[in-house]
Amino acid sequence: MPTMTRYVDQDLHGAEFRECDLTGARLIGVVMQDAVIDGLVSNLVVNGVEVTSYVEAELDRRHPVRALIRSEDPADLRDASRQLHAAWAATTDRIRQRPGIENRTVNDEWSAAQTMRHLVFVHDSWFRRCCLGSTEPFTPIGIGPNVEPYREANGIDLSLEPTIDRIATVRARQTKELHVWLDQVTPAQLAARAPVPDDDVWPPYARGRSVRQCLGTVLNETFEHHRFCVRDLDLIEAQDAR
């Protein structure tokens, strides 16, 4: 177990914790105003009240597709995927109407182009490798985890700077492949152990998971990164309007 770090009577005004594991963190007697938490959060207790269930319910209200993503029914999963990719198609059209906006960033987040390139990687890794058992190299324009030895491995070429049209073409091809598979997949196939190849290619921790779990990662990534992308496009456009 790592040694616990204690901060007592310290001014952490404006502090940013990015890609940190704060499991078990305790904030006692703190002043917290205008704070933002964005990440994988569960069992969060605020002043004695567990608030995660409220947050999850509100997110489901705002984004009904989340319930479909959690379903075990292939029909619901097909519906979820089509809704997600329709949303991405609309956002891609929005991006095309503002040439150059796809490469702009805000708050140290990925640009829209980088986000879409990450989804290229998600499809290759979590769908093609984990759900189909493919051993083919990844699409070169994809962007994966920023950790070695996976950062630029198995065909990834981070020196590439593809246009938004090139990225959209690749994503359309991947979407078609996913939907053809979803149209035929059965509950038994979803429940089966994922045929992850036995090699040192991302994601190494997927072994032992079911096909359904790996598909869930694909759908969740598609949803969450769309949410992030739209959020940041809104911020960029708001900045430009000032």
PDB file of C-alpha atoms in Angstrom:
ATOM      1  CA  MET A   1       0.000   0.000   0.000  1.00  0.00           C
ATOM      2  CA  PRO A   2       1.354   3.483  -0.869  1.00  0.00           C
ATOM      3  CA  THR A   3       2.008   5.833   2.022  1.00  0.00           C
ATOM      4  CA  MET A   4      -0.897   8.189   2.630  1.00  0.00           C
ATOM      5  CA  THR A   5      -0.138  11.875   2.049  1.00  0.00           C
ATOM      6  CA  ARG A   6      -1.807  14.267   4.499  1.00  0.00           C
ATOM      7  CA  TYR A   7      -2.424  17.921   3.724  1.00  0.00           C
ATOM      8  CA  VAL A   8      -3.275  19.889   6.865  1.00  0.00           C
ATOM      9  CA  ASP A   9      -4.203  23.581   6.850  1.00  0.00           C
ATOM     10  CA  GLN A  10      -2.869  24.027   3.320  1.00  0.00           C
ATOM     11  CA  ASP A  11      -4.060  26.310   0.557  1.00  0.00           C
ATOM     12  CA  LEU A  12      -4.743  24.119  -2.480  1.00  0.00           C
ATOM     13  CA  HIS A  13      -6.782  26.834  -4.172  1.00  0.00           C
ATOM     14  CA  GLY A  14      -7.001  26.074  -7.901  1.00  0.00           C
ATOM     15  CA  ALA A  15      -5.158  22.747  -7.622  1.00  0.00           C
ATOM     16  CA  GLU A  16      -5.625  20.286 -10.469  1.00  0.00           C
ATOM     17  CA  PHE A  17      -5.421  16.505 -10.101  1.00  0.00           C
ATOM     18  CA  ARG A  18      -5.207  14.887 -13.540  1.00  0.00           C
ATOM     19  CA  GLU A  19      -5.113  11.132 -14.194  1.00  0.00           C
ATOM     20  CA  CYS A  20      -4.721  10.512 -10.442  1.00  0.00           C
ATOM     21  CA  ASP A  21      -6.044   7.638  -8.337  1.00  0.00           C
ATOM     22  CA  LEU A  22      -7.823   9.290  -5.397  1.00  0.00           C
ATOM     23  CA  THR A  23      -9.466   6.102  -4.117  1.00  0.00           C
ATOM     24  CA  GLY A  24     -10.066   6.390  -0.375  1.00  0.00           C
ATOM     25  CA  ALA A  25      -9.290  10.118  -0.283  1.00  0.00           C
ATOM     26  CA  ARG A  26     -10.803  11.982   2.679  1.00  0.00           C
ATOM     27  CA  LEU A  27     -11.510  15.717   2.598  1.00  0.00           C
ATOM     28  CA  ILE A  28     -12.350  16.787   6.147  1.00  0.00           C
ATOM     29  CA  GLY A  29     -13.297  20.300   7.221  1.00  0.00           C
ATOM     30  CA  VAL A  30     -12.456  21.655   3.788  1.00  0.00           C
ATOM     31  CA  VAL A  31     -13.702  24.677   1.903  1.00  0.00           C
ATOM     32  CA  MET A  32     -14.638  23.647  -1.630  1.00  0.00           C
ATOM     33  CA  GLN A  33     -16.350  26.122  -3.922  1.00  0.00           C
ATOM     34  CA  ASP A  34     -16.644  26.042  -7.717  1.00  0.00           C
ATOM     35  CA  ALA A  35     -14.952  22.617  -7.771  1.00  0.00           C
ATOM     36  CA  VAL A  36     -15.198  20.193 -10.696  1.00  0.00           C
ATOM     37  CA  ILE A  37     -14.871  16.406 -10.538  1.00  0.00           C
ATOM     38  CA  ASP A  38     -14.783  14.493 -13.809  1.00  0.00           C
ATOM     39  CA  GLY A  39     -13.809  10.839 -13.862  1.00  0.00           C
ATOM     40  CA  LEU A  40     -14.700   7.352 -12.675  1.00  0.00           C
ATOM     41  CA  VAL A  41     -16.426   8.115  -9.372  1.00  0.00           C
ATOM     42  CA  SER A  42     -18.243   5.688  -7.066  1.00  0.00           C
ATOM     43  CA  ASN A  43     -19.371   5.804  -3.427  1.00  0.00           C
ATOM     44  CA  LEU A  44     -18.712   9.542  -3.118  1.00  0.00           C
ATOM     45  CA  VAL A  45     -19.974  10.811   0.233  1.00  0.00           C
ATOM     46  CA  VAL A  46     -20.554  14.559   0.633  1.00  0.00           C
ATOM     47  CA  ASN A  47     -21.452  15.737   4.138  1.00  0.00           C
ATOM     48  CA  GLY A  48     -22.716  12.275   5.033  1.00  0.00           C
ATOM     49  CA  VAL A  49     -24.739  11.754   1.846  1.00  0.00           C
ATOM     50  CA  GLU A  50     -23.701   9.252  -0.825  1.00  0.00           C
ATOM     51  CA  VAL A  51     -24.263  11.267  -4.001  1.00  0.00           C
ATOM     52  CA  THR A  52     -23.116   8.934  -6.771  1.00  0.00           C
ATOM     53  CA  SER A  53     -26.603   7.481  -7.291  1.00  0.00           C
ATOM     54  CA  TYR A  54     -28.020  10.988  -7.749  1.00  0.00           C
ATOM     55  CA  VAL A  55     -25.336  11.855 -10.272  1.00  0.00           C
ATOM     56  CA  GLU A  56     -25.863   8.618 -12.192  1.00  0.00           C
ATOM     57  CA  ALA A  57     -29.634   9.143 -12.290  1.00  0.00           C
ATOM     58  CA  GLU A  58     -29.208  12.679 -13.599  1.00  0.00           C
ATOM     59  CA  LEU A  59     -26.758  11.516 -16.266  1.00  0.00           C
ATOM     60  CA  ASP A  60     -29.263   8.850 -17.342  1.00  0.00           C
ATOM     61  CA  ARG A  61     -31.971  11.515 -17.550  1.00  0.00           C
ATOM     62  CA  ARG A  62     -29.771  13.736 -19.709  1.00  0.00           C
ATOM     63  CA  HIS A  63     -28.437  10.860 -21.805  1.00  0.00           C
ATOM     64  CA  PRO A  64     -30.973   7.995 -22.106  1.00  0.00           C
ATOM     65  CA  VAL A  65     -28.537   6.101 -24.334  1.00  0.00           C
ATOM     66  CA  ARG A  66     -26.583   5.212 -21.180  1.00  0.00           C
ATOM     67  CA  ALA A  67     -29.292   2.729 -20.178  1.00  0.00           C
ATOM     68  CA  LEU A  68     -29.038   1.047 -23.580  1.00  0.00           C
ATOM     69  CA  ILE A  69     -25.254   0.811 -23.233  1.00  0.00           C
ATOM     70  CA  ARG A  70     -25.695  -1.092 -19.945  1.00  0.00           C
ATOM     71  CA  SER A  71     -28.240  -3.523 -21.393  1.00  0.00           C
ATOM     72  CA  GLU A  72     -27.512  -7.202 -22.062  1.00  0.00           C
ATOM     73  CA  ASP A  73     -30.023  -7.272 -24.946  1.00  0.00           C
ATOM     74  CA  PRO A  74     -28.339  -7.238 -28.381  1.00  0.00           C
ATOM     75  CA  ALA A  75     -31.215  -5.138 -29.757  1.00  0.00           C
ATOM     76  CA  ASP A  76     -30.562  -2.450 -27.140  1.00  0.00           C
ATOM     77  CA  LEU A  77     -26.840  -2.535 -27.862  1.00  0.00           C
ATOM     78  CA  ARG A  78     -27.520  -2.113 -31.583  1.00  0.00           C
ATOM     79  CA  ASP A  79     -29.765   0.848 -30.809  1.00  0.00           C
ATOM     80  CA  ALA A  80     -27.146   2.352 -28.498  1.00  0.00           C
ATOM     81  CA  SER A  81     -24.414   2.085 -31.118  1.00  0.00           C
ATOM     82  CA  ARG A  82     -26.555   3.673 -33.810  1.00  0.00           C
ATOM     83  CA  GLN A  83     -27.516   6.560 -31.535  1.00  0.00           C
ATOM     84  CA  LEU A  84     -23.905   7.128 -30.533  1.00  0.00           C
ATOM     85  CA  HIS A  85     -22.618   7.163 -34.088  1.00  0.00           C
ATOM     86  CA  ALA A  86     -25.466   9.398 -35.262  1.00  0.00           C
ATOM     87  CA  ALA A  87     -24.437  11.878 -32.558  1.00  0.00           C
ATOM     88  CA  TRP A  88     -20.830  11.692 -33.705  1.00  0.00           C
ATOM     89  CA  ALA A  89     -21.896  12.231 -37.337  1.00  0.00           C
ATOM     90  CA  ALA A  90     -23.735  15.407 -36.325  1.00  0.00           C
ATOM     91  CA  THR A  91     -20.729  16.624 -34.336  1.00  0.00           C
ATOM     92  CA  THR A  92     -18.401  15.892 -37.256  1.00  0.00           C
ATOM     93  CA  ASP A  93     -20.638  18.030 -39.483  1.00  0.00           C
ATOM     94  CA  ARG A  94     -20.452  20.774 -36.866  1.00  0.00           C
ATOM     95  CA  ILE A  95     -16.659  20.576 -36.897  1.00  0.00           C
ATOM     96  CA  ARG A  96     -16.537  20.802 -40.690  1.00  0.00           C
ATOM     97  CA  GLN A  97     -18.473  24.070 -40.534  1.00  0.00           C
ATOM     98  CA  ARG A  98     -15.619  25.626 -38.530  1.00  0.00           C
ATOM     99  CA  PRO A  99     -12.400  24.704 -40.386  1.00  0.00           C
ATOM    100  CA  GLY A 100      -9.473  24.487 -37.997  1.00  0.00           C
ATOM    101  CA  ILE A 101     -11.546  24.029 -34.849  1.00  0.00           C
ATOM    102  CA  GLU A 102     -10.802  20.291 -34.952  1.00  0.00           C
ATOM    103  CA  ASN A 103      -7.186  20.980 -33.966  1.00  0.00           C
ATOM    104  CA  ARG A 104      -7.849  23.455 -31.161  1.00  0.00           C
ATOM    105  CA  THR A 105      -7.606  22.439 -27.516  1.00  0.00           C
ATOM    106  CA  VAL A 106      -8.952  23.773 -24.248  1.00  0.00           C
ATOM    107  CA  ASN A 107      -7.948  23.052 -20.636  1.00  0.00           C
ATOM    108  CA  ASP A 108      -5.184  20.657 -21.745  1.00  0.00           C
ATOM    109  CA  GLU A 109      -7.728  18.223 -23.184  1.00  0.00           C
ATOM    110  CA  TRP A 110      -7.508  16.474 -26.544  1.00  0.00           C
ATOM    111  CA  SER A 111      -8.624  18.338 -29.634  1.00  0.00           C
ATOM    112  CA  ALA A 112     -11.633  17.014 -31.546  1.00  0.00           C
ATOM    113  CA  ALA A 113      -9.297  15.441 -34.108  1.00  0.00           C
ATOM    114  CA  GLN A 114      -7.251  13.737 -31.394  1.00  0.00           C
ATOM    115  CA  THR A 115     -10.431  12.495 -29.730  1.00  0.00           C
ATOM    116  CA  MET A 116     -11.670  10.945 -32.962  1.00  0.00           C
ATOM    117  CA  ARG A 117      -8.250   9.389 -33.553  1.00  0.00           C
ATOM    118  CA  HIS A 118      -8.448   7.856 -30.084  1.00  0.00           C
ATOM    119  CA  LEU A 119     -11.760   6.233 -31.033  1.00  0.00           C
ATOM    120  CA  VAL A 120     -10.021   4.771 -34.089  1.00  0.00           C
ATOM    121  CA  PHE A 121      -7.660   3.111 -31.609  1.00  0.00           C
ATOM    122  CA  VAL A 122     -10.506   2.034 -29.304  1.00  0.00           C
ATOM    123  CA  HIS A 123     -12.197   0.229 -32.188  1.00  0.00           C
ATOM    124  CA  ASP A 124      -8.995  -1.519 -33.238  1.00  0.00           C
ATOM    125  CA  SER A 125      -8.043  -2.554 -29.712  1.00  0.00           C
ATOM    126  CA  TRP A 126     -11.245  -3.177 -27.777  1.00  0.00           C
ATOM    127  CA  PHE A 127     -13.479  -4.305 -30.654  1.00  0.00           C
ATOM    128  CA  ARG A 128     -11.277  -5.882 -33.325  1.00  0.00           C
ATOM    129  CA  ARG A 129      -8.744  -7.460 -30.936  1.00  0.00           C
ATOM    130  CA  CYS A 130     -10.960  -8.229 -27.961  1.00  0.00           C
ATOM    131  CA  CYS A 131     -14.326  -9.008 -29.556  1.00  0.00           C
ATOM    132  CA  LEU A 132     -13.091 -10.493 -32.851  1.00  0.00           C
ATOM    133  CA  GLY A 133      -9.671 -11.833 -31.825  1.00  0.00           C
ATOM    134  CA  SER A 134      -7.849  -9.907 -34.572  1.00  0.00           C
ATOM    135  CA  THR A 135      -4.045  -9.838 -34.557  1.00  0.00           C
ATOM    136  CA  GLU A 136      -3.777  -7.240 -37.330  1.00  0.00           C
ATOM    137  CA  PRO A 137      -1.763  -4.052 -36.686  1.00  0.00           C
ATOM    138  CA  PHE A 138      -3.667  -1.006 -35.503  1.00  0.00           C
ATOM    139  CA  THR A 139      -4.707   1.764 -37.893  1.00  0.00           C
ATOM    140  CA  PRO A 140      -1.681   4.119 -38.065  1.00  0.00           C
ATOM    141  CA  ILE A 141      -3.671   7.311 -37.382  1.00  0.00           C
ATOM    142  CA  GLY A 142      -5.016   6.021 -34.067  1.00  0.00           C
ATOM    143  CA  ILE A 143      -3.991   7.495 -30.716  1.00  0.00           C
ATOM    144  CA  GLY A 144      -3.713   5.121 -27.769  1.00  0.00           C
ATOM    145  CA  PRO A 145      -2.484   5.299 -24.171  1.00  0.00           C
ATOM    146  CA  ASN A 146       0.425   7.624 -23.479  1.00  0.00           C
ATOM    147  CA  VAL A 147       2.433   4.901 -21.750  1.00  0.00           C
ATOM    148  CA  GLU A 148       5.269   2.702 -22.931  1.00  0.00           C
ATOM    149  CA  PRO A 149       5.520   0.266 -24.584  1.00  0.00           C
ATOM    150  CA  TYR A 150       2.037   0.913 -25.980  1.00  0.00           C
ATOM    151  CA  ARG A 151       2.287   4.593 -26.912  1.00  0.00           C
ATOM    152  CA  GLU A 152       3.491   4.031 -30.471  1.00  0.00           C
ATOM    153  CA  ALA A 153       3.289   0.290 -31.016  1.00  0.00           C
ATOM    154  CA  ASN A 154       1.570  -2.230 -33.268  1.00  0.00           C
ATOM    155  CA  GLY A 155       1.326   0.137 -36.223  1.00  0.00           C
ATOM    156  CA  ILE A 156       0.510   3.445 -34.490  1.00  0.00           C
ATOM    157  CA  ASP A 157       2.307   6.436 -36.070  1.00  0.00           C
ATOM    158  CA  LEU A 158       1.980   9.592 -33.969  1.00  0.00           C
ATOM    159  CA  SER A 159       3.832  11.665 -36.576  1.00  0.00           C
ATOM    160  CA  LEU A 160       0.777  11.539 -38.833  1.00  0.00           C
ATOM    161  CA  GLU A 161      -1.540  14.555 -39.030  1.00  0.00           C
ATOM    162  CA  PRO A 162      -4.654  13.279 -40.807  1.00  0.00           C
ATOM    163  CA  THR A 163      -7.375  15.649 -41.950  1.00  0.00           C
ATOM    164  CA  ILE A 164     -10.817  15.563 -40.389  1.00  0.00           C
ATOM    165  CA  ASP A 165     -12.139  13.977 -43.596  1.00  0.00           C
ATOM    166  CA  ARG A 166      -9.541  11.211 -43.410  1.00  0.00           C
ATOM    167  CA  ILE A 167     -10.379  10.489 -39.780  1.00  0.00           C
ATOM    168  CA  ALA A 168     -14.116  10.526 -40.508  1.00  0.00           C
ATOM    169  CA  THR A 169     -13.639   8.086 -43.398  1.00  0.00           C
ATOM    170  CA  VAL A 170     -11.809   5.630 -41.148  1.00  0.00           C
ATOM    171  CA  ARG A 171     -14.426   5.982 -38.426  1.00  0.00           C
ATOM    172  CA  ALA A 172     -17.238   5.391 -40.928  1.00  0.00           C
ATOM    173  CA  ARG A 173     -15.582   2.164 -42.063  1.00  0.00           C
ATOM    174  CA  GLN A 174     -15.136   1.043 -38.463  1.00  0.00           C
ATOM    175  CA  THR A 175     -18.721   1.931 -37.613  1.00  0.00           C
ATOM    176  CA  LYS A 176     -20.005  -0.179 -40.497  1.00  0.00           C
ATOM    177  CA  GLU A 177     -17.888  -3.122 -39.313  1.00  0.00           C
ATOM    178  CA  LEU A 178     -19.267  -2.804 -35.779  1.00  0.00           C
ATOM    179  CA  HIS A 179     -22.875  -2.548 -36.932  1.00  0.00           C
ATOM    180  CA  VAL A 180     -22.610  -5.569 -39.242  1.00  0.00           C
ATOM    181  CA  TRP A 181     -21.320  -7.575 -36.268  1.00  0.00           C
ATOM    182  CA  LEU A 182     -23.981  -6.234 -33.900  1.00  0.00           C
ATOM    183  CA  ASP A 183     -26.725  -7.167 -36.364  1.00  0.00           C
ATOM    184  CA  GLN A 184     -25.685 -10.818 -36.064  1.00  0.00           C
ATOM    185  CA  VAL A 185     -24.343 -11.225 -32.535  1.00  0.00           C
ATOM    186  CA  THR A 186     -26.257 -13.427 -30.085  1.00  0.00           C
ATOM    187  CA  PRO A 187     -26.580 -13.271 -26.288  1.00  0.00           C
ATOM    188  CA  ALA A 188     -24.452 -16.423 -26.047  1.00  0.00           C
ATOM    189  CA  GLN A 189     -21.675 -14.842 -28.104  1.00  0.00           C
ATOM    190  CA  LEU A 190     -21.770 -11.730 -25.937  1.00  0.00           C
ATOM    191  CA  ALA A 191     -21.507 -13.812 -22.770  1.00  0.00           C
ATOM    192  CA  ALA A 192     -18.528 -15.792 -24.071  1.00  0.00           C
ATOM    193  CA  ARG A 193     -14.960 -15.160 -22.974  1.00  0.00           C
ATOM    194  CA  ALA A 194     -13.348 -12.517 -25.182  1.00  0.00           C
ATOM    195  CA  PRO A 195     -10.896 -14.049 -27.710  1.00  0.00           C
ATOM    196  CA  VAL A 196      -8.086 -11.647 -26.786  1.00  0.00           C
ATOM    197  CA  PRO A 197      -4.853 -12.698 -28.564  1.00  0.00           C
ATOM    198  CA  ASP A 198      -2.105 -13.931 -26.255  1.00  0.00           C
ATOM    199  CA  ASP A 199       0.499 -11.269 -26.971  1.00  0.00           C
ATOM    200  CA  ASP A 200       1.818  -8.030 -25.493  1.00  0.00           C
ATOM    201  CA  VAL A 201      -0.511  -5.673 -27.342  1.00  0.00           C
ATOM    202  CA  TRP A 202      -3.034  -3.277 -25.810  1.00  0.00           C
ATOM    203  CA  PRO A 203      -5.196  -3.915 -23.831  1.00  0.00           C
ATOM    204  CA  PRO A 204      -3.277  -6.539 -21.800  1.00  0.00           C
ATOM    205  CA  TYR A 205      -5.781  -6.464 -18.930  1.00  0.00           C
ATOM    206  CA  ALA A 206      -8.728  -7.475 -21.147  1.00  0.00           C
ATOM    207  CA  ARG A 207      -7.921 -11.179 -20.872  1.00  0.00           C
ATOM    208  CA  GLY A 208     -10.578 -13.008 -18.902  1.00  0.00           C
ATOM    209  CA  ARG A 209     -13.301 -10.499 -19.709  1.00  0.00           C
ATOM    210  CA  SER A 210     -16.414 -11.362 -21.671  1.00  0.00           C
ATOM    211  CA  VAL A 211     -17.145 -10.132 -25.179  1.00  0.00           C
ATOM    212  CA  ARG A 212     -19.974  -8.071 -23.670  1.00  0.00           C
ATOM    213  CA  GLN A 213     -17.582  -6.329 -21.280  1.00  0.00           C
ATOM    214  CA  CYS A 214     -15.194  -5.452 -24.101  1.00  0.00           C
ATOM    215  CA  LEU A 215     -18.057  -4.172 -26.238  1.00  0.00           C
ATOM    216  CA  GLY A 216     -19.158  -2.108 -23.248  1.00  0.00           C
ATOM    217  CA  THR A 217     -15.776  -0.400 -23.226  1.00  0.00           C
ATOM    218  CA  VAL A 218     -16.182   0.465 -26.920  1.00  0.00           C
ATOM    219  CA  LEU A 219     -19.645   1.944 -26.399  1.00  0.00           C
ATOM    220  CA  ASN A 220     -18.725   3.782 -23.198  1.00  0.00           C
ATOM    221  CA  GLU A 221     -15.628   5.299 -24.797  1.00  0.00           C
ATOM    222  CA  THR A 222     -17.697   6.389 -27.793  1.00  0.00           C
ATOM    223  CA  PHE A 223     -20.235   8.034 -25.490  1.00  0.00           C
ATOM    224  CA  GLU A 224     -17.878   9.653 -22.994  1.00  0.00           C
ATOM    225  CA  HIS A 225     -15.487  11.061 -25.570  1.00  0.00           C
ATOM    226  CA  HIS A 226     -18.398  12.531 -27.504  1.00  0.00           C
ATOM    227  CA  ARG A 227     -19.516  14.239 -24.315  1.00  0.00           C
ATOM    228  CA  PHE A 228     -16.013  15.616 -23.764  1.00  0.00           C
ATOM    229  CA  CYS A 229     -15.693  16.721 -27.388  1.00  0.00           C
ATOM    230  CA  VAL A 230     -18.999  18.609 -27.405  1.00  0.00           C
ATOM    231  CA  ARG A 231     -18.140  20.211 -24.066  1.00  0.00           C
ATOM    232  CA  ASP A 232     -14.846  21.510 -25.418  1.00  0.00           C
ATOM    233  CA  LEU A 233     -16.292  22.665 -28.739  1.00  0.00           C
ATOM    234  CA  ASP A 234     -18.851  24.671 -26.759  1.00  0.00           C
ATOM    235  CA  LEU A 235     -16.065  26.247 -24.697  1.00  0.00           C
ATOM    236  CA  ILE A 236     -14.019  27.140 -27.777  1.00  0.00           C
ATOM    237  CA  GLU A 237     -17.000  28.692 -29.528  1.00  0.00           C
ATOM    238  CA  ALA A 238     -17.912  30.625 -26.379  1.00  0.00           C
ATOM    239  CA  GLN A 239     -14.362  31.982 -26.185  1.00  0.00           C
ATOM    240  CA  ASP A 240     -14.501  33.048 -29.833  1.00  0.00           C
ATOM    241  CA  ALA A 241     -17.819  34.827 -29.273  1.00  0.00           C
ATOM    242  CA  ARG A 242     -16.433  37.124 -26.572  1.00  0.00           C
TER     243      ARG A 242
END
